[in-house]
Amino acid sequence: MQINISKLINYFIVANIFGFPMVVVLNLFMGFSTSIGSIVFRALILVSAILLIANAIKIKKQVSLQSKLLIFFWIMYSVRLIYDLSFRQLYLNTTHYKSEYSIYLFAFGGILFPILAIIVNAKYINYSKLSNTFLKASFLQGVLVVFGLYKIFGLNITKIATQRHLYMSDELGENLTNGSPLNPILVSRCGALLIVLFIAKVFLLKSKNNFLIKYLSIPLGLILIVLGGSRGPLLSTIIILFFSYLFFLYVNRLNTNKILSQIMVVLLSGYLLFFTYQAFSESIGVLDRLNSFDSNNNLETGRSKHWNSAINQFIDNPFLGDQIFDKHLWIYPHNLILESFMALGIIGGFLFGYLIISNLLKYKSILRYNINALPVLILFAVFLMFGMSSGGLYNSTEFWVTLTLISIYNINNMKRLSKYE
């Protein structure tokens, strides 16, 4: 039986981007430890990546410059990881990890090997089918997360919306692990992804979808953002929707009257959002956190302390970098750009910045050849914004996978890479 590599690599990509929350919820329903479930999921991703790489060894490959630089960055970062974890044993300073192996599994099993598998199988990737699968996977992910919340809280919506941490030790069943990775940020992210993918597919690409996805995607996405109460995904969604709106105006080349009417709708929507913010900012978690973000009493709390630590560590060690953890809480500094300078110094930081900028500059050329790649480009933009306020270099799988999907799109040989479209 002949193996369809194109279908396998597409499923592999979808699993890397959307699979983890689904696995968490399934573990909750089956009563298994979410920590063990997470390890099993990462291990399966690693094994799948190795098999895909092995299958592509004999295939003639043309690797883009961005892909080569991406691999080089990860060689640098891998050296830093191994040195800091196995030789300096910095994980002993943090309460977030029991050993270095959990970080290795995230970094190598969850990111390095998957991006290598995508790079060597680039010619098999079908961006059109990927885009179609993304919205369906995101919708399924959102539905499962809602069921996961129901598993923990039942119908006590007020309790979910007003608490920052969704999982408390006394609210978990006997068979559930304390500290489930289904945290508020992840819940809000699921909602944000669903909304932006729906806008991209239905309004920008005018794709047809089934009844449930067509009419429930936006309400489901908004519910998840509110219940998660995380401001990063909310702000990212607003920014992406704004640029999607500009793209819509550009593509449709609307006349002046239509543009003015569209702007009036946007302004009216903004007024309604502002009214909601003023009226309910203290009772809805995500709005309350937005309100506290501008409070003078909170300028030196939370993310800013992580960022200040990362900046100071880079200033003290500008050439080779300092270490993979910031010295505030001995975890990643919740900003991928600052982390790259903190961990790898000037060379690593500028290389990371170049990877981001060079791939963003490819957007127009990619869309010229394949408009169906738009959801991939939007996902990368979303995960990039997520990475500016949450996540680290060694555990931001979705960011690295979407970055790789753009990196392998070789502008000089676009027709070859779109062979399977």
Coordinates of C-alpha atoms in Angstrom, one line a residue:
M1 CA 0.0 0.0 0.0
Q2 CA 1.4 3.3 -1.1
I3 CA 1.7 5.9 1.7
N4 CA 0.3 9.4 0.9
I5 CA 3.1 11.6 2.3
S6 CA 1.2 14.8 1.4
K7 CA -1.7 13.8 3.6
L8 CA 0.5 12.6 6.4
I9 CA 2.6 15.7 6.6
N10 CA -0.6 17.9 6.6
Y11 CA -2.1 15.9 9.4
F12 CA 1.3 16.2 11.2
I13 CA 1.2 20.0 10.9
V14 CA -2.4 20.2 12.1
A15 CA -1.6 18.0 15.1
N16 CA 1.3 20.3 16.1
I17 CA -0.8 23.4 15.9
F18 CA -4.1 22.2 17.3
G19 CA -3.5 18.9 18.9
F20 CA -2.3 19.7 22.4
P21 CA -5.5 21.2 23.9
M22 CA -7.5 18.3 22.5
V23 CA -5.3 15.8 24.1
V24 CA -5.6 17.7 27.4
V25 CA -9.4 17.6 27.3
L26 CA -9.4 13.9 26.3
N27 CA -7.2 13.1 29.3
L28 CA -9.5 15.0 31.6
F29 CA -12.5 13.1 30.4
M30 CA -10.8 9.7 30.6
G31 CA -9.5 10.6 34.1
F32 CA -5.8 10.3 33.1
S33 CA -3.0 12.6 34.4
T34 CA -2.8 15.6 32.1
S35 CA 1.0 15.7 32.7
I36 CA 1.4 12.1 31.5
G37 CA -0.9 12.8 28.6
S38 CA 1.2 15.8 27.6
I39 CA 4.4 13.7 27.6
V40 CA 2.8 10.9 25.6
F41 CA 1.5 13.5 23.0
R42 CA 5.0 15.1 22.7
A43 CA 6.6 11.6 22.4
L44 CA 4.2 10.7 19.5
I45 CA 5.0 14.0 17.8
L46 CA 8.7 13.2 18.1
V47 CA 8.3 9.7 16.7
S48 CA 6.2 10.9 13.8
A49 CA 8.8 13.6 13.0
I50 CA 11.6 11.1 13.0
L51 CA 9.7 8.8 10.6
L52 CA 8.9 11.7 8.3
I53 CA 12.5 12.7 8.3
A54 CA 13.7 9.2 7.6
N55 CA 11.3 8.8 4.7
A56 CA 12.6 12.0 3.1
I57 CA 16.4 11.2 3.4
K58 CA 16.7 10.0 -0.2
I59 CA 14.5 12.8 -1.6
K60 CA 16.3 15.6 -3.5
K61 CA 15.6 18.8 -1.5
Q62 CA 16.0 22.5 -2.3
V63 CA 16.1 24.3 1.0
S64 CA 15.4 28.1 1.2
L65 CA 17.7 30.6 2.8
Q66 CA 15.2 31.2 5.6
S67 CA 15.0 27.5 6.3
K68 CA 18.8 27.2 6.5
L69 CA 19.0 30.2 8.9
L70 CA 16.2 28.7 10.9
I71 CA 18.2 25.5 11.3
F72 CA 21.3 27.4 12.2
F73 CA 19.4 29.4 14.9
W74 CA 18.3 26.1 16.4
I75 CA 21.8 24.8 16.4
M76 CA 22.9 27.8 18.4
Y77 CA 19.9 27.6 20.7
S78 CA 20.4 23.8 21.2
V79 CA 24.0 24.4 22.4
R80 CA 22.7 27.0 24.8
L81 CA 20.0 24.6 26.1
I82 CA 22.4 21.7 26.6
Y83 CA 25.0 23.9 28.3
D84 CA 22.5 25.6 30.7
L85 CA 20.6 22.5 31.6
S86 CA 23.1 19.6 31.6
F87 CA 26.2 21.4 32.6
R88 CA 25.1 24.4 34.6
Q89 CA 21.9 22.6 35.8
L90 CA 19.9 25.9 35.9
Y91 CA 16.6 23.9 36.1
L92 CA 17.4 23.4 39.8
N93 CA 16.7 27.1 40.3
T94 CA 13.1 26.9 39.1
T95 CA 10.0 25.2 40.5
H96 CA 8.5 24.8 37.0
Y97 CA 10.5 21.8 35.9
K98 CA 11.6 18.7 37.8
S99 CA 14.4 17.8 35.4
E100 CA 16.0 19.0 32.2
Y101 CA 14.4 16.2 30.2
S102 CA 11.0 17.8 30.2
I103 CA 12.5 20.9 28.6
Y104 CA 14.4 18.8 26.1
L105 CA 11.2 17.0 25.1
F106 CA 9.5 20.3 24.5
A107 CA 12.5 21.9 22.6
F108 CA 13.7 18.9 20.6
G109 CA 10.7 16.6 20.4
G110 CA 8.1 19.3 20.2
I111 CA 9.9 21.9 18.0
L112 CA 13.3 21.0 16.4
F113 CA 12.4 17.6 15.0
P114 CA 9.0 18.7 13.8
I115 CA 10.4 21.8 11.9
L116 CA 13.1 19.5 10.4
A117 CA 10.4 17.1 9.3
I118 CA 8.4 20.0 7.7
I119 CA 11.5 21.4 5.9
V120 CA 12.6 18.1 4.3
N121 CA 9.0 17.3 3.2
A122 CA 8.3 20.8 1.9
K123 CA 7.3 19.7 -1.6
Y124 CA 4.5 17.5 -0.2
I125 CA 2.8 20.3 1.8
N126 CA -0.6 21.2 0.4
Y127 CA -1.4 24.8 1.6
S128 CA -4.9 24.7 0.2
K129 CA -5.9 21.6 2.1
L130 CA -4.1 22.8 5.2
S131 CA -6.1 26.0 5.2
N132 CA -9.3 24.0 4.9
T133 CA -8.3 21.7 7.7
F134 CA -7.2 24.6 10.0
L135 CA -10.7 26.0 10.5
K136 CA -12.3 22.6 11.1
A137 CA -9.5 21.7 13.6
S138 CA -9.8 25.0 15.4
F139 CA -13.6 24.6 15.7
L140 CA -13.2 21.1 17.1
Q141 CA -10.6 22.3 19.5
G142 CA -12.9 25.1 20.7
V143 CA -15.8 22.7 21.3
L144 CA -13.6 20.2 23.2
V145 CA -12.2 23.0 25.4
V146 CA -15.7 24.1 26.3
F147 CA -16.5 20.6 27.3
G148 CA -13.3 20.6 29.3
L149 CA -14.4 23.7 31.2
Y150 CA -17.8 22.0 31.8
K151 CA -16.0 19.0 33.2
I152 CA -14.4 21.2 35.8
F153 CA -16.9 23.9 36.6
G154 CA -20.2 22.6 35.3
L155 CA -22.6 25.5 34.5
N156 CA -21.0 28.0 36.9
I157 CA -20.2 30.5 34.2
T158 CA -19.7 33.4 36.6
K159 CA -17.0 31.5 38.5
I160 CA -15.1 30.7 35.3
A161 CA -15.3 34.3 34.0
T162 CA -14.2 36.0 37.2
Q163 CA -11.3 33.7 38.1
R164 CA -7.8 34.1 36.7
H165 CA -6.8 30.5 37.3
L166 CA -9.4 28.1 36.0
Y167 CA -8.1 25.0 37.9
M168 CA -7.9 25.0 41.6
S169 CA -6.8 22.0 43.7
D170 CA -10.1 21.6 45.5
E171 CA -12.1 21.7 42.2
L172 CA -10.4 18.9 40.5
G173 CA -11.8 15.4 40.6
E174 CA -10.0 12.5 42.3
N175 CA -8.6 11.2 39.0
L176 CA -7.5 14.6 37.7
T177 CA -4.1 16.1 38.1
N178 CA -3.6 19.4 40.1
G179 CA -2.5 22.1 37.8
S180 CA -3.9 21.0 34.5
P181 CA -2.1 22.6 31.5
L182 CA -5.5 23.8 30.2
N183 CA -4.9 27.2 31.6
P184 CA -6.6 30.6 31.0
I185 CA -4.2 31.7 28.4
L186 CA -4.6 28.5 26.4
V187 CA -8.4 28.8 26.6
S188 CA -8.4 32.4 25.3
R189 CA -5.9 31.4 22.6
C190 CA -8.3 28.8 21.3
G191 CA -11.0 31.4 21.0
A192 CA -8.7 33.9 19.2
L193 CA -7.5 31.3 16.7
L194 CA -11.1 30.3 15.9
I195 CA -12.2 33.9 15.2
V196 CA -9.3 34.9 13.0
L197 CA -9.4 31.6 11.0
F198 CA -13.2 32.0 10.5
I199 CA -12.7 35.6 9.3
A200 CA -9.9 34.5 6.9
K201 CA -11.8 31.6 5.4
V202 CA -15.4 32.9 5.3
F203 CA -15.0 36.6 4.7
L204 CA -11.7 37.0 3.0
L205 CA -11.5 33.8 1.0
K206 CA -15.3 33.3 0.8
S207 CA -15.1 29.6 1.5
K208 CA -18.2 27.5 2.1
N209 CA -18.5 25.7 5.5
N210 CA -21.0 23.5 7.2
F211 CA -23.8 25.0 9.2
L212 CA -22.2 24.6 12.7
I213 CA -18.9 26.2 11.7
K214 CA -20.6 29.0 9.8
Y215 CA -23.0 30.1 12.6
L216 CA -21.2 29.0 15.8
S217 CA -17.5 29.9 15.2
I218 CA -17.7 33.6 16.2
P219 CA -19.9 33.0 19.3
L220 CA -17.8 30.1 20.4
G221 CA -14.6 32.1 19.9
L222 CA -15.8 35.0 21.9
I223 CA -17.0 32.8 24.7
L224 CA -13.6 31.2 25.0
I225 CA -11.8 34.6 25.0
V226 CA -14.0 35.9 27.8
L227 CA -13.9 32.7 29.8
G228 CA -10.1 32.5 29.6
G229 CA -9.8 36.1 30.7
S230 CA -6.4 36.6 29.1
R231 CA -5.7 40.0 27.5
G232 CA -3.0 38.9 25.1
P233 CA -5.2 36.8 22.9
L234 CA -7.9 39.5 23.0
L235 CA -5.6 42.2 21.8
S236 CA -4.0 39.9 19.2
T237 CA -7.5 39.2 17.8
I238 CA -8.4 42.9 17.6
I239 CA -5.1 43.7 15.8
I240 CA -5.5 40.8 13.3
L241 CA -9.1 41.7 12.6
F242 CA -8.1 45.3 11.9
F243 CA -5.5 44.2 9.3
S244 CA -7.9 41.6 7.9
Y245 CA -10.3 44.5 7.4
L246 CA -7.7 46.5 5.5
F247 CA -7.0 43.4 3.4
F248 CA -10.7 43.1 2.7
L249 CA -10.9 46.7 1.5
Y250 CA -7.8 46.2 -0.7
V251 CA -9.0 43.0 -2.3
N252 CA -12.5 44.1 -3.0
R253 CA -11.5 47.7 -4.1
L254 CA -14.7 49.2 -2.6
N255 CA -15.9 52.6 -3.7
T256 CA -15.8 55.6 -1.3
N257 CA -19.3 55.2 -0.1
K258 CA -18.9 51.5 0.7
I259 CA -15.6 52.2 2.5
L260 CA -17.2 55.0 4.6
S261 CA -20.1 52.7 5.5
Q262 CA -17.6 50.0 6.5
I263 CA -15.7 52.5 8.6
M264 CA -18.9 53.6 10.3
V265 CA -19.6 49.9 11.2
V266 CA -16.1 49.6 12.7
L267 CA -16.5 52.8 14.7
L268 CA -19.9 51.7 16.0
S269 CA -18.5 48.3 17.0
G270 CA -15.6 50.1 18.7
Y271 CA -18.0 52.3 20.7
L272 CA -20.1 49.2 21.8
L273 CA -16.9 47.5 22.9
F274 CA -15.8 50.6 24.8
F275 CA -19.2 50.8 26.5
T276 CA -19.0 47.1 27.4
Y277 CA -15.5 47.7 28.8
Q278 CA -16.7 50.6 31.0
A279 CA -19.8 48.8 32.2
F280 CA -18.4 45.3 33.0
S281 CA -14.6 45.8 33.4
E282 CA -14.8 44.7 37.0
S283 CA -17.0 41.6 36.6
I284 CA -15.4 40.0 33.5
G285 CA -11.9 38.6 33.9
V286 CA -10.4 39.7 30.6
L287 CA -11.7 43.3 30.9
D288 CA -10.6 43.6 34.5
R289 CA -7.1 42.5 33.5
L290 CA -7.1 45.0 30.6
N291 CA -8.1 47.7 33.1
S292 CA -5.3 46.8 35.5
F293 CA -2.8 46.8 32.6
D294 CA -2.9 50.6 32.6
S295 CA -2.9 51.0 36.3
N296 CA 0.1 52.9 37.7
N297 CA 0.2 50.4 40.6
N298 CA 0.9 47.5 38.2
L299 CA 3.6 49.0 36.0
E300 CA 6.3 47.0 37.8
T301 CA 4.4 43.7 38.2
G302 CA 3.9 40.7 36.0
R303 CA 5.4 40.7 32.6
S304 CA 7.4 43.9 33.0
K305 CA 9.6 42.3 35.7
H306 CA 10.3 39.4 33.3
W307 CA 11.1 41.8 30.5
N308 CA 13.4 44.0 32.7
S309 CA 15.3 41.0 33.8
A310 CA 15.8 39.8 30.3
I311 CA 17.0 43.2 29.1
N312 CA 19.4 43.6 32.1
Q313 CA 20.8 40.0 31.5
F314 CA 21.4 40.9 27.8
I315 CA 23.2 44.2 28.8
D316 CA 25.4 42.2 31.2
N317 CA 26.2 39.6 28.5
P318 CA 25.7 41.2 25.1
F319 CA 27.9 38.9 23.0
L320 CA 27.2 35.3 24.0
G321 CA 24.0 35.9 26.0
D322 CA 23.3 34.9 29.6
Q323 CA 21.0 31.9 30.0
I324 CA 17.7 30.4 28.9
F325 CA 15.8 31.6 32.0
D326 CA 15.2 35.2 33.2
K327 CA 16.3 35.8 36.8
H328 CA 12.9 37.1 38.0
L329 CA 11.1 33.8 38.4
W330 CA 13.6 31.6 36.6
I331 CA 11.4 30.9 33.6
Y332 CA 11.2 32.3 30.1
P333 CA 10.7 36.1 30.0
H334 CA 7.4 35.9 28.1
N335 CA 8.7 37.7 25.0
L336 CA 10.4 35.7 22.3
I337 CA 12.5 38.6 20.9
L338 CA 13.8 39.6 24.3
E339 CA 14.5 36.0 25.1
S340 CA 16.5 35.5 22.0
F341 CA 18.8 38.4 22.9
M342 CA 18.9 37.3 26.6
A343 CA 19.8 33.7 25.8
L344 CA 22.0 34.1 22.6
G345 CA 23.3 37.6 22.6
I346 CA 23.6 40.0 19.7
I347 CA 24.1 37.3 17.0
G348 CA 21.2 35.1 18.1
G349 CA 18.9 38.0 18.7
F350 CA 19.5 39.7 15.4
L351 CA 19.2 36.3 13.6
F352 CA 15.9 35.7 15.3
G353 CA 14.7 39.2 14.3
Y354 CA 15.8 38.6 10.7
L355 CA 13.9 35.3 10.6
I356 CA 10.7 37.1 11.6
I357 CA 11.1 40.2 9.4
S358 CA 12.2 38.3 6.2
N359 CA 9.3 35.9 6.5
L360 CA 6.8 38.7 7.1
L361 CA 8.1 40.4 3.9
K362 CA 7.3 37.3 1.9
Y363 CA 3.5 37.7 2.6
K364 CA 2.7 39.6 -0.6
S365 CA 4.7 37.3 -2.9
I366 CA 3.1 34.2 -1.3
L367 CA -0.4 35.5 -1.7
R368 CA 0.3 36.4 -5.3
Y369 CA 0.9 32.8 -6.1
N370 CA -1.4 31.1 -3.6
I371 CA -4.2 33.1 -2.0
N372 CA -5.2 29.9 -0.1
A373 CA -2.1 30.3 2.0
L374 CA -3.7 33.3 3.8
P375 CA -4.8 31.3 6.9
V376 CA -1.2 30.1 7.3
L377 CA 0.1 33.6 7.2
I378 CA -2.5 34.8 9.6
L379 CA -1.7 32.0 12.1
F380 CA 1.9 33.0 12.0
A381 CA 1.0 36.6 12.8
V382 CA -1.2 35.5 15.6
F383 CA 1.4 33.2 17.2
L384 CA 4.0 35.9 16.8
M385 CA 1.9 38.3 18.8
F386 CA 1.2 35.6 21.3
G387 CA 4.9 35.2 21.7
M388 CA 5.4 38.9 22.5
S389 CA 3.5 38.4 25.8
S390 CA 3.6 34.7 26.6
G391 CA 5.5 31.5 25.9
G392 CA 9.2 30.8 25.4
L393 CA 11.6 29.8 22.6
Y394 CA 11.6 26.1 23.8
N395 CA 7.9 25.6 24.1
S396 CA 6.2 27.8 21.5
T397 CA 5.5 24.9 19.1
E398 CA 2.8 26.6 17.1
F399 CA 5.0 29.7 16.5
W400 CA 7.9 27.7 15.1
V401 CA 5.7 25.4 13.0
T402 CA 3.9 28.3 11.3
L403 CA 7.3 30.2 10.9
T404 CA 8.7 27.1 9.2
L405 CA 5.7 26.9 6.8
I406 CA 6.5 30.4 5.6
S407 CA 10.2 29.8 5.5
I408 CA 10.0 26.8 3.2
Y409 CA 8.0 28.8 0.6
N410 CA 10.8 29.6 -1.8
I411 CA 9.9 32.7 -3.7
N412 CA 12.4 31.9 -6.5
N413 CA 10.8 28.5 -7.2
M414 CA 7.2 29.0 -6.1
K415 CA 5.6 26.9 -8.8
R416 CA 7.6 23.8 -7.6
L417 CA 6.5 24.3 -4.0
S418 CA 2.8 24.7 -5.1
K419 CA 2.9 21.5 -7.1
Y420 CA 0.5 19.8 -4.7
E421 CA -2.0 22.7 -4.5

